[in-house]
Amino acid sequence: MSALKRLDPRTPPSPCGRVGPGRSAFPQNHGFPGQWLLLDRSRERNSGSAAERAARLLRLLRTAARALSARFPGSAVTGTISVADRLSGAPSAQGTSKGSNARVEIEASSAWLGLDPGELRAELEHALAAGPFTRDDREEQGPHRAGLAVFPDSGQGKPLVQFLHCTSLSERRERAFRGVPPAVFFLAPALLKSGLRVAVETLVLEAFVEPALCPKEVRQSNRKKLEDILSRNPFCIATTAMDFYLEELRALSGEIRSRDRRVLLAFGGPLVTLYPEKAIVHLPEGNLFIRGEADVALGEALAAMAGLHARKDLDERALAGLRNMQALFVRTGDTVFASRYDRRLRVEDIGEIFRGEIDLGYLSKEHLRNGFSLHTTRGCPYRCAFCSKVHGSRVRSLSAETIFHVLSSLEKRILQIEQAEGLTESEKRAALQLTFTDDDFLLDPGRAQAVLRGLAERPFFVRTIPAAIPSFLRDRPAGGKELDPILSDSIRAGRAKIGSFEIGTDDFSERELRRLGKGRPRAYGAPEIRAVVEELESLGVRNRHFVILSNPDTRWSDLLEKLVRLEEWSWSYPHFFPDPNPATLAPVGTPLFARLHRQGRTGGLATQRFSVPGFAEFDHQAFNLAPPEEHLFASERLSCMEFFRRLCDLLKTCNRFFIVNEAYLHLLRIRNEAFPDAEEKARVFGQIVRCVHLRRARLEPRLAELPLPAERGAAAVRKRNLVLETVAGMLLVRETLGRLFPEDAFQAEREELGRTVDRQISAWDRSPDPEASLWPRVPLQEALHAIREEAKGWSGREPLAGESPAAIRPFPKSFIQSVREELERKTSASKAREWAALFEPGTSLLLLEVGKDRQDARFIEDAVRIGRFFELARLGGVGASRLSGVLPFLRAEWVLWKSIKDHYLGSSEVRIFLYEGLLRLPFELKRRFQEEFGLSPFCDRDELVASLLSKLLAARGRPHDACIHGTGLFEAAREELGSLVHEELAAFAQWLFAERSG
């Protein structure tokens, strides 16, 4: 399950943590100083959950560290704590202070593990005050690094370090990345030089945390992968820990531990680096935690732990090696060792580990199916409000020479794989594709230019280059910014080897850019963004821009400003694509979280909390999605976050060409609730006016390019629909602006805008030579008339308070009307009225009741109404044979409609696919469907898709009469509808009908 889906306010709490808005800010935890060995010989170690045991021991360690820091200020403390049942009474403490170092020995009863932090600190301080301590002013040699540690040869082959790349079905970018994660690429060289083997495997986490909701083939293949991994008897299984899949990672590590009690589990990454103590508690199966950049440290730690396993205590030989390390936490058996866990490791020269020969033998054919991902930069100078800056602010990069050295080694490995396993031409092309995964590959202009130019001489193709807007610019001598011509020349030189740029633009609104902290240290705004977009357009380079649609301070004027710009640029620049996120994050420790905490606004965060009863200091607020104020954007139909998720899905499709329509329709539904003050309302009005004028300017040349009616195919139909949907939005604004802005202050501009739209429509509607026009008069007139009538219907419409289609509409109006007319002719007007009453809004022949667990379903049929339906239908001239398929069809349609509405349209990937398909349908078909079933492809998109697909799929599964059910509408568009129906949806529908509708 994706993090965004999991944090939906309607989602029930998960077993790992309570889902809901945060109530208070959690202080950031920075680990604890000193070096500690804890021996737990008490019965307490076998009681409670693994998380509770971890919390008890960690509370003891952190309290001791703080008490000793106060007792020996400025000293580096080394301590041993022994906890045993045999001890009774007050704890004892003794130690030696030598120079700037202090050594402490503490013995205590297991009762200490049950004390709260205040009592525990008081006990410790009392023991420290009473204990015998000696002092020696001579300096003691501190820990030193002895160089790269080597794993001792046991004569049984090299031990295996198995890396897991954890991914999710719901994360599109993560799922596509099936190769070697950047962390593994940096960790592997030292591990291999230490005498260890390295292997990498990708696991889909849903297979372990949500098996019932995971497709069968995915569940089976991933569980088989885990079995194969454990059958190889790895010495250590290592993975990166991150907030947004902490719940899933807990489930996976618990399953690994239940199958293998000995394997060491190692964790690093952002969760461990940023929240070190919480990571230890909430990943209780973990044995080894390293904060920061563990390029060399992981190999050293594992070499020191050779011969150990998860259930065996640390011995003196292991401790001798581990004491030379820092930013480290280890627990095996009944021992815990922490060494300077308040620090983070930083590698100053990140290219050092790649000097000399690079062993890429761990790469297989499978790892290179989607090419190779290469991370070349750590650290970031920007000060984005939502960023935790895991790698700090100082930039450290692989040099161009090192990058090409890596690529040469990769090319050799691909040749070895080709010779050993065989590669087809397409597989080899895929293997030679690169994806740079830096935050900003262009931070060092000289390095970037050398790499871009050097690519021309090598066989690699770069699929994606990450960048930031400031890196494309340079300062003008007279002030201001301009594009860097040298960088542009370098991009031009390497153009044939560049697929796209992924740019962390983050917003397209001037005010929002400032709120997100994008002004430091190098500010940019819309003019600078446009300059970069235009330059990449001139070079013919695809550029995808990350955009955050909302933050806690977003208002409607901000949203419309960015949407208008995104719509305009999507039309103007064919190589420009937005890559949206619904809301920003505010992790604990970021500037944004700190600001919300100061303002008392952290209660508005959508978060997932992990806690251990009785240990509040280890409560962890994970993910921390920071949406805008709910009342500004929520309607009866959509919550605030659902609205922004829907906008994201639309922006990922061709709907981005008229994205403002979706926002404007939503704004109509909530009306005045969206405007907290007159100034904001004026800004919103200005953005709407701006949108209409921009559309008018760009639509004239587009209309001249439209295809002839004789042209067939989805591309031609979609091209027409893009224009019609854009025009529909202008007509909707024309008819409804008075509802939103009735004030006299807006009257003059409101009327002028209406005249502008009317003049434009009239110009399109009057073609001097219909036969020469690429869009003939009659189809355009019909289209505009249908759209105008729909818009007029909205002009007097009240807000949709509580409105929701109660059910599908199974019968088209033409069928209902034809039977009614026949009843009037053959029988009486009263029977005709009774027939019409069967189809009034809110009535239905049958309903489908689904249990809360979604496992049980039953039909509730109105026998009297159904009986009267058949009786009147026969009187109206419908034969019994034609009616025989009615109930089976209705049952199938109900099941399909409900599953599509409740499940498939709740999934972004399916929703994106269906919205794209809807744009491929001929306008005439959509208009006919609207006439027959009262569902608009413009205003009721979801209801139309669900109704259309349920009818089509039910029609394919059961014999029926097409005239009764309206399925004859679809015969002329079978090809387009075939492309609309997701294969997975069709298979699911068939299964659900067979299983549920009996």
PDB file of N, CA and C in Angstrom, residues 691-728:
ATOM      1  N   CYS A 691      -6.817  32.585 -17.417  1.00  0.00           N
ATOM      2  CA  CYS A 691      -6.941  31.283 -18.081  1.00  0.00           C
ATOM      3  C   CYS A 691      -7.740  31.411 -19.378  1.00  0.00           C
ATOM      4  N   VAL A 692      -8.889  32.110 -19.333  1.00  0.00           N
ATOM      5  CA  VAL A 692      -9.735  32.238 -20.521  1.00  0.00           C
ATOM      6  C   VAL A 692      -8.996  32.965 -21.636  1.00  0.00           C
ATOM      7  N   HIS A 693      -8.293  34.039 -21.327  1.00  0.00           N
ATOM      8  CA  HIS A 693      -7.578  34.798 -22.362  1.00  0.00           C
ATOM      9  C   HIS A 693      -6.438  33.967 -22.958  1.00  0.00           C
ATOM     10  N   LEU A 694      -5.744  33.211 -22.125  1.00  0.00           N
ATOM     11  CA  LEU A 694      -4.667  32.357 -22.644  1.00  0.00           C
ATOM     12  C   LEU A 694      -5.237  31.272 -23.554  1.00  0.00           C
ATOM     13  N   ARG A 695      -6.369  30.714 -23.167  1.00  0.00           N
ATOM     14  CA  ARG A 695      -6.996  29.685 -24.006  1.00  0.00           C
ATOM     15  C   ARG A 695      -7.424  30.277 -25.356  1.00  0.00           C
ATOM     16  N   ARG A 696      -8.029  31.437 -25.321  1.00  0.00           N
ATOM     17  CA  ARG A 696      -8.470  32.061 -26.572  1.00  0.00           C
ATOM     18  C   ARG A 696      -7.289  32.263 -27.523  1.00  0.00           C
ATOM     19  N   ALA A 697      -6.168  32.708 -26.966  1.00  0.00           N
ATOM     20  CA  ALA A 697      -5.005  32.996 -27.818  1.00  0.00           C
ATOM     21  C   ALA A 697      -4.427  31.736 -28.445  1.00  0.00           C
ATOM     22  N   ARG A 698      -4.479  30.633 -27.739  1.00  0.00           N
ATOM     23  CA  ARG A 698      -3.830  29.439 -28.275  1.00  0.00           C
ATOM     24  C   ARG A 698      -4.778  28.519 -29.047  1.00  0.00           C
ATOM     25  N   LEU A 699      -6.108  28.682 -28.888  1.00  0.00           N
ATOM     26  CA  LEU A 699      -7.023  27.759 -29.545  1.00  0.00           C
ATOM     27  C   LEU A 699      -7.225  28.058 -31.022  1.00  0.00           C
ATOM     28  N   GLU A 700      -7.085  29.309 -31.421  1.00  0.00           N
ATOM     29  CA  GLU A 700      -7.321  29.635 -32.826  1.00  0.00           C
ATOM     30  C   GLU A 700      -6.428  28.836 -33.761  1.00  0.00           C
ATOM     31  N   PRO A 701      -5.122  28.822 -33.564  1.00  0.00           N
ATOM     32  CA  PRO A 701      -4.302  28.005 -34.471  1.00  0.00           C
ATOM     33  C   PRO A 701      -4.559  26.508 -34.305  1.00  0.00           C
ATOM     34  N   ARG A 702      -4.951  26.078 -33.119  1.00  0.00           N
ATOM     35  CA  ARG A 702      -5.212  24.654 -32.903  1.00  0.00           C
ATOM     36  C   ARG A 702      -6.420  24.182 -33.710  1.00  0.00           C
ATOM     37  N   LEU A 703      -7.450  25.027 -33.790  1.00  0.00           N
ATOM     38  CA  LEU A 703      -8.652  24.624 -34.509  1.00  0.00           C
ATOM     39  C   LEU A 703      -8.370  24.436 -35.995  1.00  0.00           C
ATOM     40  N   ALA A 704      -7.429  25.194 -36.517  1.00  0.00           N
ATOM     41  CA  ALA A 704      -7.081  25.058 -37.928  1.00  0.00           C
ATOM     42  C   ALA A 704      -6.307  23.766 -38.212  1.00  0.00           C
ATOM     43  N   GLU A 705      -5.805  23.118 -37.159  1.00  0.00           N
ATOM     44  CA  GLU A 705      -4.989  21.911 -37.345  1.00  0.00           C
ATOM     45  C   GLU A 705      -5.783  20.632 -37.155  1.00  0.00           C
ATOM     46  N   LEU A 706      -7.081  20.744 -36.802  1.00  0.00           N
ATOM     47  CA  LEU A 706      -7.847  19.552 -36.451  1.00  0.00           C
ATOM     48  C   LEU A 706      -8.037  18.634 -37.652  1.00  0.00           C
ATOM     49  N   PRO A 707      -8.128  17.333 -37.440  1.00  0.00           N
ATOM     50  CA  PRO A 707      -8.193  16.379 -38.558  1.00  0.00           C
ATOM     51  C   PRO A 707      -9.569  16.356 -39.209  1.00  0.00           C
ATOM     52  N   LEU A 708      -9.603  15.889 -40.444  1.00  0.00           N
ATOM     53  CA  LEU A 708     -10.855  15.716 -41.166  1.00  0.00           C
ATOM     54  C   LEU A 708     -11.683  14.610 -40.521  1.00  0.00           C
ATOM     55  N   PRO A 709     -13.023  14.682 -40.667  1.00  0.00           N
ATOM     56  CA  PRO A 709     -13.865  13.631 -40.087  1.00  0.00           C
ATOM     57  C   PRO A 709     -13.531  12.257 -40.640  1.00  0.00           C
ATOM     58  N   ALA A 710     -12.992  12.197 -41.849  1.00  0.00           N
ATOM     59  CA  ALA A 710     -12.682  10.896 -42.430  1.00  0.00           C
ATOM     60  C   ALA A 710     -11.526  10.203 -41.719  1.00  0.00           C
ATOM     61  N   GLU A 711     -10.718  10.979 -41.008  1.00  0.00           N
ATOM     62  CA  GLU A 711      -9.596  10.378 -40.300  1.00  0.00           C
ATOM     63  C   GLU A 711     -10.086   9.521 -39.148  1.00  0.00           C
ATOM     64  N   ARG A 712      -9.479   8.356 -38.977  1.00  0.00           N
ATOM     65  CA  ARG A 712      -9.897   7.427 -37.945  1.00  0.00           C
ATOM     66  C   ARG A 712      -8.775   7.257 -36.924  1.00  0.00           C
ATOM     67  N   GLY A 713      -9.093   6.543 -35.853  1.00  0.00           N
ATOM     68  CA  GLY A 713      -8.082   6.192 -34.876  1.00  0.00           C
ATOM     69  C   GLY A 713      -8.137   7.042 -33.632  1.00  0.00           C
ATOM     70  N   ALA A 714      -7.565   6.476 -32.566  1.00  0.00           N
ATOM     71  CA  ALA A 714      -7.631   7.126 -31.256  1.00  0.00           C
ATOM     72  C   ALA A 714      -6.916   8.469 -31.247  1.00  0.00           C
ATOM     73  N   ALA A 715      -5.805   8.600 -32.006  1.00  0.00           N
ATOM     74  CA  ALA A 715      -5.040   9.849 -31.982  1.00  0.00           C
ATOM     75  C   ALA A 715      -5.870  11.005 -32.539  1.00  0.00           C
ATOM     76  N   ALA A 716      -6.587  10.764 -33.656  1.00  0.00           N
ATOM     77  CA  ALA A 716      -7.403  11.821 -34.238  1.00  0.00           C
ATOM     78  C   ALA A 716      -8.558  12.190 -33.324  1.00  0.00           C
ATOM     79  N   VAL A 717      -9.197  11.177 -32.728  1.00  0.00           N
ATOM     80  CA  VAL A 717     -10.314  11.442 -31.816  1.00  0.00           C
ATOM     81  C   VAL A 717      -9.833  12.209 -30.597  1.00  0.00           C
ATOM     82  N   ARG A 718      -8.702  11.796 -30.068  1.00  0.00           N
ATOM     83  CA  ARG A 718      -8.186  12.468 -28.875  1.00  0.00           C
ATOM     84  C   ARG A 718      -7.856  13.927 -29.168  1.00  0.00           C
ATOM     85  N   LYS A 719      -7.314  14.202 -30.361  1.00  0.00           N
ATOM     86  CA  LYS A 719      -6.964  15.568 -30.717  1.00  0.00           C
ATOM     87  C   LYS A 719      -8.197  16.461 -30.707  1.00  0.00           C
ATOM     88  N   ARG A 720      -9.311  15.967 -31.240  1.00  0.00           N
ATOM     89  CA  ARG A 720     -10.551  16.728 -31.197  1.00  0.00           C
ATOM     90  C   ARG A 720     -11.022  16.928 -29.757  1.00  0.00           C
ATOM     91  N   ASN A 721     -10.958  15.844 -28.982  1.00  0.00           N
ATOM     92  CA  ASN A 721     -11.467  15.921 -27.604  1.00  0.00           C
ATOM     93  C   ASN A 721     -10.685  16.905 -26.757  1.00  0.00           C
ATOM     94  N   LEU A 722      -9.384  17.008 -26.993  1.00  0.00           N
ATOM     95  CA  LEU A 722      -8.584  17.968 -26.233  1.00  0.00           C
ATOM     96  C   LEU A 722      -9.095  19.385 -26.446  1.00  0.00           C
ATOM     97  N   VAL A 723      -9.385  19.703 -27.699  1.00  0.00           N
ATOM     98  CA  VAL A 723      -9.875  21.046 -27.995  1.00  0.00           C
ATOM     99  C   VAL A 723     -11.274  21.236 -27.428  1.00  0.00           C
ATOM    100  N   LEU A 724     -12.127  20.240 -27.608  1.00  0.00           N
ATOM    101  CA  LEU A 724     -13.506  20.381 -27.133  1.00  0.00           C
ATOM    102  C   LEU A 724     -13.567  20.518 -25.616  1.00  0.00           C
ATOM    103  N   GLU A 725     -12.758  19.752 -24.909  1.00  0.00           N
ATOM    104  CA  GLU A 725     -12.749  19.861 -23.452  1.00  0.00           C
ATOM    105  C   GLU A 725     -12.231  21.233 -23.015  1.00  0.00           C
ATOM    106  N   THR A 726     -11.260  21.777 -23.754  1.00  0.00           N
ATOM    107  CA  THR A 726     -10.749  23.105 -23.422  1.00  0.00           C
ATOM    108  C   THR A 726     -11.814  24.164 -23.665  1.00  0.00           C
ATOM    109  N   VAL A 727     -12.498  24.053 -24.805  1.00  0.00           N
ATOM    110  CA  VAL A 727     -13.584  24.981 -25.096  1.00  0.00           C
ATOM    111  C   VAL A 727     -14.701  24.843 -24.069  1.00  0.00           C
ATOM    112  N   ALA A 728     -14.983  23.594 -23.658  1.00  0.00           N
ATOM    113  CA  ALA A 728     -16.045  23.363 -22.675  1.00  0.00           C
ATOM    114  C   ALA A 728     -15.782  24.153 -21.405  1.00  0.00           C
TER     115      ALA A 728
END
